[in-house]
Coordinates of C-alpha atoms in Angstrom, one line a residue:
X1385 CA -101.5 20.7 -73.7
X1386 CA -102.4 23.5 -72.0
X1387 CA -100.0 23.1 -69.2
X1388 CA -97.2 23.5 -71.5
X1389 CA -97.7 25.4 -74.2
X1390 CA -94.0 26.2 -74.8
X1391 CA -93.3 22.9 -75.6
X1392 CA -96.5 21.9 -77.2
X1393 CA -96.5 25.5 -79.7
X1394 CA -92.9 24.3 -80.9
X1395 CA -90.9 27.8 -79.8
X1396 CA -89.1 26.0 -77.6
X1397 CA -87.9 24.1 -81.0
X1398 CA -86.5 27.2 -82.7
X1399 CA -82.8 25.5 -80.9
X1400 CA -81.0 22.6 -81.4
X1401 CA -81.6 20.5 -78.0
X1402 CA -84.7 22.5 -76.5
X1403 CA -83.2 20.1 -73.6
X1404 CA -79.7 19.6 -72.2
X1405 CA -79.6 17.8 -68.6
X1406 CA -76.2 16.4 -67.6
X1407 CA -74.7 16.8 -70.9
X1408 CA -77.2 14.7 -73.0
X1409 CA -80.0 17.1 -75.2
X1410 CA -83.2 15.8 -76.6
X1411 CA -85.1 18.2 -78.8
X1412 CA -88.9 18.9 -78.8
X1413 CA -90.1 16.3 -81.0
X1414 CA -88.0 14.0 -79.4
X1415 CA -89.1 15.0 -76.1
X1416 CA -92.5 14.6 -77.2
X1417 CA -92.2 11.1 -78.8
X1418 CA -90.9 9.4 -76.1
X1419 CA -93.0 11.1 -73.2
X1420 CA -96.3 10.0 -75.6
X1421 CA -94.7 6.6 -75.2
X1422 CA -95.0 6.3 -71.2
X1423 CA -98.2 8.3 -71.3
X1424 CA -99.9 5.6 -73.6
X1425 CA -97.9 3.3 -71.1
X1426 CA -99.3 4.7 -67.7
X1427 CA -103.0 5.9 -68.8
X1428 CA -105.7 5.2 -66.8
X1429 CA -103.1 4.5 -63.3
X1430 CA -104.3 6.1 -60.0
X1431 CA -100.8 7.5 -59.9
X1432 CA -97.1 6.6 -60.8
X1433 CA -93.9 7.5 -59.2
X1434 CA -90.4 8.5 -60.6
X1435 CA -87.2 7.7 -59.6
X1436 CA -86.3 11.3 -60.4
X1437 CA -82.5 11.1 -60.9
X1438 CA -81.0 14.7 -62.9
X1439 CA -82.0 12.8 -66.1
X1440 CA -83.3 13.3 -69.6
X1441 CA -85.8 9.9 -68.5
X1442 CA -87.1 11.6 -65.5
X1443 CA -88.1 14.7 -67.5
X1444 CA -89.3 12.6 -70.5
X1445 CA -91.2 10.0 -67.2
X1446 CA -93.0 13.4 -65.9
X1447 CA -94.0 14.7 -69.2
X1448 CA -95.8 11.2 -69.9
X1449 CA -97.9 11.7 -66.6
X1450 CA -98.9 15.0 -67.4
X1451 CA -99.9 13.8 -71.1
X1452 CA -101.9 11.4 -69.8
X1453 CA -103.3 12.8 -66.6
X1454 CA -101.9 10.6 -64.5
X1455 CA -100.8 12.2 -60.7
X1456 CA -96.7 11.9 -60.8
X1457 CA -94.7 11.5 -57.5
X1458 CA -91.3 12.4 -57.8
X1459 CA -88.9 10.9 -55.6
X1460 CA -85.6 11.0 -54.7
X1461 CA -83.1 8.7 -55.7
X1462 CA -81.3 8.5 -52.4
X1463 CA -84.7 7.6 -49.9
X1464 CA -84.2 4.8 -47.4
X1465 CA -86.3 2.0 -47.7
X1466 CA -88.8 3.3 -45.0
X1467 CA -89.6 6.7 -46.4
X1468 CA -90.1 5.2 -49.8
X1469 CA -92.4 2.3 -48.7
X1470 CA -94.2 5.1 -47.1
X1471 CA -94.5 7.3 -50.1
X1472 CA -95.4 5.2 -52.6
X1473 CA -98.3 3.0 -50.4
X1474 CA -99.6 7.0 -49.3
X1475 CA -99.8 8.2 -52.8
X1476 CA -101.2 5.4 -54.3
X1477 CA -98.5 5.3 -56.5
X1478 CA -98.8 1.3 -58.6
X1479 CA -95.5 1.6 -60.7
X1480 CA -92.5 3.6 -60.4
X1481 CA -91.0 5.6 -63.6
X1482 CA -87.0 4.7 -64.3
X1483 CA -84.6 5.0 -66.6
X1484 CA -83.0 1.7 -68.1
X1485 CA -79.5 2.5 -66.8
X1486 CA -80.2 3.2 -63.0
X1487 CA -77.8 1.9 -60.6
X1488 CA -78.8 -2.0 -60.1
X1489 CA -78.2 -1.3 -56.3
X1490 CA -80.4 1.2 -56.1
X1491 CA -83.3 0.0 -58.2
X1492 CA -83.1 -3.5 -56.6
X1493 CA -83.6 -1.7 -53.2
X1494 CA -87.0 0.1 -54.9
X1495 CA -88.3 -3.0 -55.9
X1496 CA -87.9 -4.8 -52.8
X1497 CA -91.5 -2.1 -51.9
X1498 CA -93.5 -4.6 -54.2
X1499 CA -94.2 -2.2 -56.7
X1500 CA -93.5 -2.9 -60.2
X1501 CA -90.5 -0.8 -62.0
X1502 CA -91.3 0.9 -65.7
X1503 CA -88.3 1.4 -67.5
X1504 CA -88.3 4.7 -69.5
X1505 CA -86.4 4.9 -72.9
X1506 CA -85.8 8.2 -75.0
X1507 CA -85.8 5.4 -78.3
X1508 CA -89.5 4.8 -77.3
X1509 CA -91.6 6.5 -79.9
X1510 CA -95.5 6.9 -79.8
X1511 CA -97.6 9.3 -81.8
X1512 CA -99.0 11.7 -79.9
X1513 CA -103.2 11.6 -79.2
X1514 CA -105.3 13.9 -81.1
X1515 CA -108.1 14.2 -78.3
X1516 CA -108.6 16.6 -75.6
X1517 CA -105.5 16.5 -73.5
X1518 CA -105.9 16.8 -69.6
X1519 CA -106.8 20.1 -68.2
X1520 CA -105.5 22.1 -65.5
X1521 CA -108.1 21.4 -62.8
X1522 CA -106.9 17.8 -62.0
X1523 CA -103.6 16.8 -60.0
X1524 CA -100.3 16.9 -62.0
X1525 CA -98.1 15.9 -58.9
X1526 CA -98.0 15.1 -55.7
X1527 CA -95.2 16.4 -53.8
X1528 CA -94.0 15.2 -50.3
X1529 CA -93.3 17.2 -47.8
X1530 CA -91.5 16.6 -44.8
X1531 CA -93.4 19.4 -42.2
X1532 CA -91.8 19.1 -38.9
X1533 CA -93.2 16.0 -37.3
X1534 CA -93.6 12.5 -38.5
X1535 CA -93.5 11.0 -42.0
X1536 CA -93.9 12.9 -45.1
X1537 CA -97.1 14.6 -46.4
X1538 CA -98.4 14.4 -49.6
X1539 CA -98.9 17.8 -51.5
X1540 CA -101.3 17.4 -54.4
X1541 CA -100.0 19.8 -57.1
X1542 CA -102.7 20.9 -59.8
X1543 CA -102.0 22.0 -63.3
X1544 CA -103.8 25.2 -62.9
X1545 CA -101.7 26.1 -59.8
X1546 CA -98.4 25.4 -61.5
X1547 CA -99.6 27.4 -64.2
X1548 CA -100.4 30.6 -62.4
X1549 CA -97.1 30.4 -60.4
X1550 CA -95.2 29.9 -64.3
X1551 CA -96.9 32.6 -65.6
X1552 CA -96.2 35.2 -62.9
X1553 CA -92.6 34.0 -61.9
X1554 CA -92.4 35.0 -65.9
X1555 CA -93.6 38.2 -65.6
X1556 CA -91.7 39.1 -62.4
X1557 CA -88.5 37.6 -63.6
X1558 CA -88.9 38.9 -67.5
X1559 CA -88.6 35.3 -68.1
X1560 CA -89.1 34.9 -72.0
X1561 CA -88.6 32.2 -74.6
X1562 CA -85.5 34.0 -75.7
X1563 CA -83.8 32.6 -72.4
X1564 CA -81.4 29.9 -71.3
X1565 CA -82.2 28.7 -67.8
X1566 CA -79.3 27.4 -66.6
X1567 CA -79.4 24.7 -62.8
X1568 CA -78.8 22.0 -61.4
X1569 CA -81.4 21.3 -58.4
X1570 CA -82.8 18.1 -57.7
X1571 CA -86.0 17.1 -60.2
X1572 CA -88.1 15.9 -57.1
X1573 CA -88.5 19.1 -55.5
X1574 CA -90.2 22.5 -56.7
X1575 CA -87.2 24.3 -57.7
X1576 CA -85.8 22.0 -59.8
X1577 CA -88.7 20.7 -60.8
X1578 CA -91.8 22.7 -60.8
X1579 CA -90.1 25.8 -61.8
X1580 CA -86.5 24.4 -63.2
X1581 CA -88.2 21.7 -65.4
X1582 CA -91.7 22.6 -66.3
X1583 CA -91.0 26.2 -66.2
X1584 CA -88.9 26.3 -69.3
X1585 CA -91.7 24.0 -71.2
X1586 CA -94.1 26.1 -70.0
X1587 CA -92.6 29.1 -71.4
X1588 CA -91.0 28.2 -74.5
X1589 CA -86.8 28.5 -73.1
X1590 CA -84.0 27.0 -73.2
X1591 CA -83.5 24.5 -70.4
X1592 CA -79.3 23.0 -69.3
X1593 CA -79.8 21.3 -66.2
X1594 CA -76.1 20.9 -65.2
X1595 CA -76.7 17.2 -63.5
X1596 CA -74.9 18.7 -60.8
X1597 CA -74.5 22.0 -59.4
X1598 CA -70.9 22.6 -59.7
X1599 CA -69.5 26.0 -59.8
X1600 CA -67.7 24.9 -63.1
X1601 CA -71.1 23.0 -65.0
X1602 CA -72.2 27.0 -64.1
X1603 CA -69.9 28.7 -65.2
X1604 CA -70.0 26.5 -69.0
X1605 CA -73.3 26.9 -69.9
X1606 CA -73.8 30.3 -70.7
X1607 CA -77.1 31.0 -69.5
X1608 CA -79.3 34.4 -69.0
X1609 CA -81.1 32.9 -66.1
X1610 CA -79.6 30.9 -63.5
X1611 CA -81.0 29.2 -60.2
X1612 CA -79.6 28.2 -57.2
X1613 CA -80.1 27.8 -53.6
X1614 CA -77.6 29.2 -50.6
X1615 CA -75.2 26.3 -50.7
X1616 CA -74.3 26.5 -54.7
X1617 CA -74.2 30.0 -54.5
X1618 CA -71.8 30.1 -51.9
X1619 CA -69.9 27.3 -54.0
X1620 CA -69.8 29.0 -56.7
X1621 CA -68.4 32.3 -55.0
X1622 CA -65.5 30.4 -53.6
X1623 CA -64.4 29.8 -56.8
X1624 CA -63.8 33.3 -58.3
X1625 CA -62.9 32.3 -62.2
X1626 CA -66.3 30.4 -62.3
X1627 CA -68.6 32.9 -60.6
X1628 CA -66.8 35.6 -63.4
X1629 CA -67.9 33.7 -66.3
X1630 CA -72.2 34.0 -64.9
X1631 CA -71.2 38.0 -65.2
X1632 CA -73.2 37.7 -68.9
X1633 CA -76.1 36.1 -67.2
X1634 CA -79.3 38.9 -66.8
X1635 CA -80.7 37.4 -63.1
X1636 CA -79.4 34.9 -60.7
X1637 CA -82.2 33.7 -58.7
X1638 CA -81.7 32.1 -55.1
X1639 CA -84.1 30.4 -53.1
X1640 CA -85.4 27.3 -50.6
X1641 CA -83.2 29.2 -47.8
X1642 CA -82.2 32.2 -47.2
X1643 CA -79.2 33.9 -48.9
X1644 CA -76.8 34.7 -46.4
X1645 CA -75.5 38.5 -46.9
X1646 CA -71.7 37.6 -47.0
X1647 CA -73.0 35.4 -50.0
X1648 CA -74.8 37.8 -51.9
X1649 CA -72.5 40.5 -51.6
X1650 CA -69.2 38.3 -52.6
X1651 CA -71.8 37.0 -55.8
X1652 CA -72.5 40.9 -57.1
X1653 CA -69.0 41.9 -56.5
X1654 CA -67.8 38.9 -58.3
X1655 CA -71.1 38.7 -61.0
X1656 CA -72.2 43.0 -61.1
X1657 CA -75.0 40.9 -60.3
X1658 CA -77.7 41.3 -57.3
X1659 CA -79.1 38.3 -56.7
X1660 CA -83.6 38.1 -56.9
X1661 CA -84.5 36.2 -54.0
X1662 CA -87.8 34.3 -53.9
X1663 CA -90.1 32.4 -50.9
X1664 CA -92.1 29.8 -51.2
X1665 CA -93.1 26.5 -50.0
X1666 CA -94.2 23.2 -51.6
X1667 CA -97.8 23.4 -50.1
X1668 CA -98.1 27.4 -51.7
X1669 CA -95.4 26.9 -54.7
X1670 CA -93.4 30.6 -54.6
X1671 CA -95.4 33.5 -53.8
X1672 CA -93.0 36.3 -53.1
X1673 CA -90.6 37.1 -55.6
X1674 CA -87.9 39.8 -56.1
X1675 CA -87.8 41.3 -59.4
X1676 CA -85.5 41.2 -62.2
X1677 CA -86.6 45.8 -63.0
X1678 CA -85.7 46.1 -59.3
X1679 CA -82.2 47.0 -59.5
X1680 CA -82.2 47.5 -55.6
X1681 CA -82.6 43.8 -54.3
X1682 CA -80.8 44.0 -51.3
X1683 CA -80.1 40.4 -48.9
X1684 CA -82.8 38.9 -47.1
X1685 CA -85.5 41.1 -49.1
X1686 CA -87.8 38.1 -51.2
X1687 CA -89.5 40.8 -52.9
X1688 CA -93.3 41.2 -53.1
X1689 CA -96.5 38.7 -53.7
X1690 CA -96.3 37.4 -57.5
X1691 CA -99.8 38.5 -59.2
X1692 CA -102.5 36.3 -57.8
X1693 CA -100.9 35.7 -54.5
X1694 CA -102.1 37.8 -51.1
X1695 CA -100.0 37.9 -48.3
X1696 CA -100.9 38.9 -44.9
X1697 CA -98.4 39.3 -41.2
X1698 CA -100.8 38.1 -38.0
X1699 CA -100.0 38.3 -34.3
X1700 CA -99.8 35.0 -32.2
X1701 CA -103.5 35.6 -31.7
X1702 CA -104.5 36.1 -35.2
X1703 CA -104.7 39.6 -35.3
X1704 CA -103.5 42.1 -38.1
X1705 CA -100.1 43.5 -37.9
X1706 CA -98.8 46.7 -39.3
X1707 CA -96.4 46.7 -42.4
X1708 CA -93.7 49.0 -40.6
X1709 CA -90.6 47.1 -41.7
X1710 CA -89.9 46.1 -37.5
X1711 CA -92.7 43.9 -36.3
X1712 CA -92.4 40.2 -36.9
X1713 CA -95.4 37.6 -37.2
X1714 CA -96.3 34.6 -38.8
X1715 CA -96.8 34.9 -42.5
X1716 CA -100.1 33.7 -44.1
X1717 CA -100.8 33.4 -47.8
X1718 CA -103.6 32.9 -50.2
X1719 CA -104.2 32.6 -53.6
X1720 CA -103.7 30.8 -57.2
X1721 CA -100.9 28.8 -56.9
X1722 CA -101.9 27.7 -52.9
X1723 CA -103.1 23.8 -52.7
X1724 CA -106.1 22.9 -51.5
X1725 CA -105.0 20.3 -48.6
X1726 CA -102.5 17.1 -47.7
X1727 CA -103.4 13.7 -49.3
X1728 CA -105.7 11.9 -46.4
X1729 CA -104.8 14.2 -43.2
X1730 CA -108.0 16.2 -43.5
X1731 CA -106.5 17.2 -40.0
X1732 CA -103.4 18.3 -41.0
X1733 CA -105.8 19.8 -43.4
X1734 CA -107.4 21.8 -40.8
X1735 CA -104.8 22.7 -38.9
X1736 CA -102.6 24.4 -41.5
X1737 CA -105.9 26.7 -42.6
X1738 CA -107.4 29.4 -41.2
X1739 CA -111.4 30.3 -40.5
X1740 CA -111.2 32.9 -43.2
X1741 CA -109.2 30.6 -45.9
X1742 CA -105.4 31.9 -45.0
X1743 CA -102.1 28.9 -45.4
X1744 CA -100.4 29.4 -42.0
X1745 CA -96.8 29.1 -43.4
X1746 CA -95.9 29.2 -39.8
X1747 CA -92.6 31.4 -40.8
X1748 CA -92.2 34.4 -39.3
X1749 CA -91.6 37.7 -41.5
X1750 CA -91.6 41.3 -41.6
X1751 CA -93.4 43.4 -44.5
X1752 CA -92.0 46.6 -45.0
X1753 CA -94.1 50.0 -45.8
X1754 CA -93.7 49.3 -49.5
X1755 CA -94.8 45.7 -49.2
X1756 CA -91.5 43.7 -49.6
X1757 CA -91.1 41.0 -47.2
X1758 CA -88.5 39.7 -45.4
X1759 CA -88.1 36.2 -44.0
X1760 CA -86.5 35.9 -40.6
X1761 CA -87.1 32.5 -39.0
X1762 CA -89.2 29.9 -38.2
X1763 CA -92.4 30.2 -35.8
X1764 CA -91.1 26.3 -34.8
X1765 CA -87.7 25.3 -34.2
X1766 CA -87.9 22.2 -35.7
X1767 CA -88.0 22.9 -39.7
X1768 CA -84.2 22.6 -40.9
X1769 CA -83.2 24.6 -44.3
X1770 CA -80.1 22.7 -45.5
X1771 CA -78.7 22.6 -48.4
X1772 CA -81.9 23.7 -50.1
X1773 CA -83.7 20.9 -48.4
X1774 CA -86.5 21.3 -45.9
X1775 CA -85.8 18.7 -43.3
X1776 CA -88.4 17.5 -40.6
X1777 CA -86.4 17.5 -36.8
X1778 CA -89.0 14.7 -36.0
X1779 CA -88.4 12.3 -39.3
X1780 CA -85.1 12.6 -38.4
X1781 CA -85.1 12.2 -34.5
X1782 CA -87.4 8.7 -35.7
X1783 CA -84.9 7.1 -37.7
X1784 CA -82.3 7.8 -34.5
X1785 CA -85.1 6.3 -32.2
X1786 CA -85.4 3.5 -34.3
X1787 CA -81.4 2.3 -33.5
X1788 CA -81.7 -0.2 -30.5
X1789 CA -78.8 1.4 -29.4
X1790 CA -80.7 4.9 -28.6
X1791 CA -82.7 5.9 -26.1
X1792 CA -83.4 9.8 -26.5
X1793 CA -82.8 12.0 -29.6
X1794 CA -83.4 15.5 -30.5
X1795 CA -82.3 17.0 -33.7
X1796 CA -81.7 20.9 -34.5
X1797 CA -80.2 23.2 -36.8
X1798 CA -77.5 24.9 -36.2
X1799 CA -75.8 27.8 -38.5
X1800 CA -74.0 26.7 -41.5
X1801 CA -72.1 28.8 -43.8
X1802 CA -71.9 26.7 -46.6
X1803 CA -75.4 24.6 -45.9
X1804 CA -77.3 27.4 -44.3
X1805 CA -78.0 24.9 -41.4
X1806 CA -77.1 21.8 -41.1
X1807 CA -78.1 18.9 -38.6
X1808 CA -77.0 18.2 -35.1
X1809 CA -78.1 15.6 -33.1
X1810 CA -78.1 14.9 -29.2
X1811 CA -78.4 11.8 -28.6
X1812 CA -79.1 9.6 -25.3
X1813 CA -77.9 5.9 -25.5
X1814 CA -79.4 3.2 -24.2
X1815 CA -77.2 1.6 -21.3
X1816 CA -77.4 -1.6 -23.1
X1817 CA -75.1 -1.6 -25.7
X1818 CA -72.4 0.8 -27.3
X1819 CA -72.6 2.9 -30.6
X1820 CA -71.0 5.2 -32.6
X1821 CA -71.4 8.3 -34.2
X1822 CA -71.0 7.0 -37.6
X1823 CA -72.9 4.2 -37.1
X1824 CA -75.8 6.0 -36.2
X1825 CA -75.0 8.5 -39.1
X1826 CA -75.2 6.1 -41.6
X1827 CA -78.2 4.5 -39.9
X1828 CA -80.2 7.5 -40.5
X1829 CA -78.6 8.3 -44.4
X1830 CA -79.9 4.2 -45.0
X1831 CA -83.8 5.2 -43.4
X1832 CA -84.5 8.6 -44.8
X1833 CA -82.1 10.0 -47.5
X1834 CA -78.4 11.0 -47.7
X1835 CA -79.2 14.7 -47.2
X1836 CA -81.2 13.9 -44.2
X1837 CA -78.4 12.6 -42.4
X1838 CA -77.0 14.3 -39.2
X1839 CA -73.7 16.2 -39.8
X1840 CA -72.9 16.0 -36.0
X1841 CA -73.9 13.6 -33.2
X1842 CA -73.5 14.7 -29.7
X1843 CA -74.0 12.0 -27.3
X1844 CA -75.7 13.5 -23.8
X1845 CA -76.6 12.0 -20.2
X1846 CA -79.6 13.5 -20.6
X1847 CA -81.9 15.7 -22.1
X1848 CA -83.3 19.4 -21.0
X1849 CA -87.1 18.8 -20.7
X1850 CA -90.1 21.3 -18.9
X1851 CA -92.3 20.6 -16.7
X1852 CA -95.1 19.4 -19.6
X1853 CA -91.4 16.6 -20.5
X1854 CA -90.7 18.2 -23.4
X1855 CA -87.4 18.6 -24.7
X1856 CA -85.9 22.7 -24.2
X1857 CA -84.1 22.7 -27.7
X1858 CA -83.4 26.1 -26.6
X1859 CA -81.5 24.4 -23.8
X1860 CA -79.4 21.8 -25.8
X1861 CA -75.7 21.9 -25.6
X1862 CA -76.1 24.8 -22.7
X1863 CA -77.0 22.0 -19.7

């Protein structure tokens, strides 16, 4: 297909076990087989889901919908019951993709949404079509994005976009068929998925997706290319034996947060490796990269637009600003890999475009004179980067509201050395009844997902509002 050409061509086949995740391998006509099988299964669908687990069945589950042109929504395993009720009724989505041996707790909680359950088996063989195979103009996934208010968005995904962002992140990252990528991000988001998963098809490499990303799983798999985000970098240099052993590696790639400097310098002086940071988001896919000929990546630099991308820096008031390496404004972007709007919010729609065509990203950045950019916050304070995960401060501050036991909530991020940020909440309760912290912890871990969860509750008389009653998050922990 032409998506994947990598897998389709067979160069991927030239090893044994073109792909490894969590110790299991399944080779290319194996791969193929069994994907045909769920494609055959799933044609004609307005969309199916996938329990997207670090599996060889989610990888075979996504393959079958882009076989058979079906839209796949990749979730994650650990979503409360209310976010995936809401995903799957938004996107349409009339089965959900799983492998056989899921946890029974878990996949009895998905079924209680009324939608049917698939069951995906690498033993299931089906001969591949001979006709046209989809192109890359129609959706290949959607992705959902948690913004910073609400519920989740959908992102539709095309093939062509995924494409162009493959075949530039190649060239700016030397990323050939004669690579081992070596991670172990989550399948549902576009790290792990987009790029960890389908880039490696797309391109014709080696895949070993570590199931999880331990600094040891790393530091066994003896890869050329690795990715990560902040926290498993920073793992992974707390363990010095294990960050040695990625010292063979050619480019470590960080991204979905930004590298902390203590990290990246502890990584080269562990590695003799500079870390490439990259930028992007799952409405744009990653459209500033550092790359692998630049032997001067430094921390905080993301590099420059990947071919096809424009970037521009605007003032408050939409005006142009000057690439001087001091002046901060929000960054814009346009281009290739850029999708064309959220699933039903035409407003959202509207509101996240310019006049002229431009994606607000609505982080701020500097650009220096020789075009490399530099991320250095967010034009809100209420998207949290932890983990690697983008978390919504209103998604979360709902699932607190939703407790009987709450009256008030408001959620921020607060520095993390190990998570990049990681979630605080103040929280008012109501006079009516007593709660706890954990209690309200594990309320929120049971409505959203485990990631989502806050790390800290801080329980307040009050809240600091202005004048307009909204809440001074600048304020919080200070009155």
């Amino acid at each position: 297909m032409e998506l994947l050409p990598g897998l389709m061509s067979g160069s991927a086949d030239a090893r044994t076990g073109s792909l490894t995740i969590a110790g299991r391998s399944l080779g290319r006509e194996a791969l193929l087989s069994a994907a045909g099988a769920v494609a055959s299964r799933i044609a004609g669908a307005p969309a199916a889901a996938v329990y997207a687990s670090a599996s060889l069945e989610t990888a075979v589950a996504v393959l079958g919908g882009l076989l058979s042109g079906v839209p796949i929504v990749p979730v994650a395993p650990d979503t409360g019951h209310r976010e995936l009720h809401h995903v799957l009724s938004d996107s349409g989505a009339v089965l959900v993709l799983a492998g056989q041996d899921e946890p029974g707790v878990e996949m009895a909680s998905w079924a209680s949404c009324g939608v049917p359950i698939a069951s995906v088996s690498l033993s299931e063989h089906c001969t591949l079509p001979t006709g046209p195979t989809p192109g890359l103009d129609g959706t290949a996934l959607v992705l959902y994005t948690s913004g910073t208010t609400g519920v989740p968005k959908g992102v539709p995904v095309t093939g062509r976009a995924i494409a162009a962002d493959l075949d530039a992140l190649a060239e700016a990252w030397a990323w050939t068929p004669e690579d081992t990528l070596v991670h172990g991000l989550p399948l549902f988001h576009v790290h792990g998925l987009v790029l960890g998963l389908l880039g490696p098809l797309r391109i014709g490499s080696k895949l070993v997706h570590t199931g999880k990303p331990t600094p040891e799983g790393y530091a066994r798999a003896n890869g050329s290319l690795y990715f990560g985000v902040p926290t498993v970098w920073s793992r992974i240099t707390q363990d010095p034996e294990s960050a040695k052993a990625l010292s063979g590696a050619r480019l470590l790639v960080s991204g979905s947060a930004a590298l902390p400097a203590p990290v990246f310098e502890r990584l080269e002086g562990l590695t003799g490796l500079r870390p490439a940071e990259r930028y992007g988001m799952t409405e744009t896919l990653i459209t500033v990269a550092a790359r692998a000929d630049n032997a001067h990546r430094r921390p905080g630099a993301v590099g420059k637009p990947i071919r096809g991308v424009e970037t521009r820096l605007v003032s408050e008031e939409g005006e142009a600003l000057p690439y001087d390496g001091t002046t901060v404004g929000e960054l814009q972007v346009r281009g290739a890999t850029v999708f064309d709007g959220y699933l039903r919010r035409p407003e959202a729609t509207a509101a996240s475009f310019t006049e002229d065509g431009w994606f607000r990203t609505g982080d701020m950045a500097v650009i220096e004179p020789d075009g490399t950019h530099r991320i250095v916050g967010r034009a809100s304070t209420d998207l949290i980067k932890s983990g690697g995960y983008r978390i919504g401060a209103g998604e979360v501050e709902n699932a607190l509201l939703a407790h009987p036991a709450v009256r008030e909530a408001a959620v921020i991020g607060v520095p993390d050395d190990d998570l990049g940020q990681r979630i605080v909440a103040y929280v008012v309760p109501d006079a009516r009844g007593a709660v706890s912290e954990q209690e309200l912890i594990d309320s929120v871990a049971r409505d959203l997902s485990v990631h989502k969860r806050p790390r800290k509750i801080k329980f307040v008389d009050s809240l600091p509002r202005n004048a307009m009653g909204k809440v001074r998050k600048d304020q919080l922990g200070k009155h």
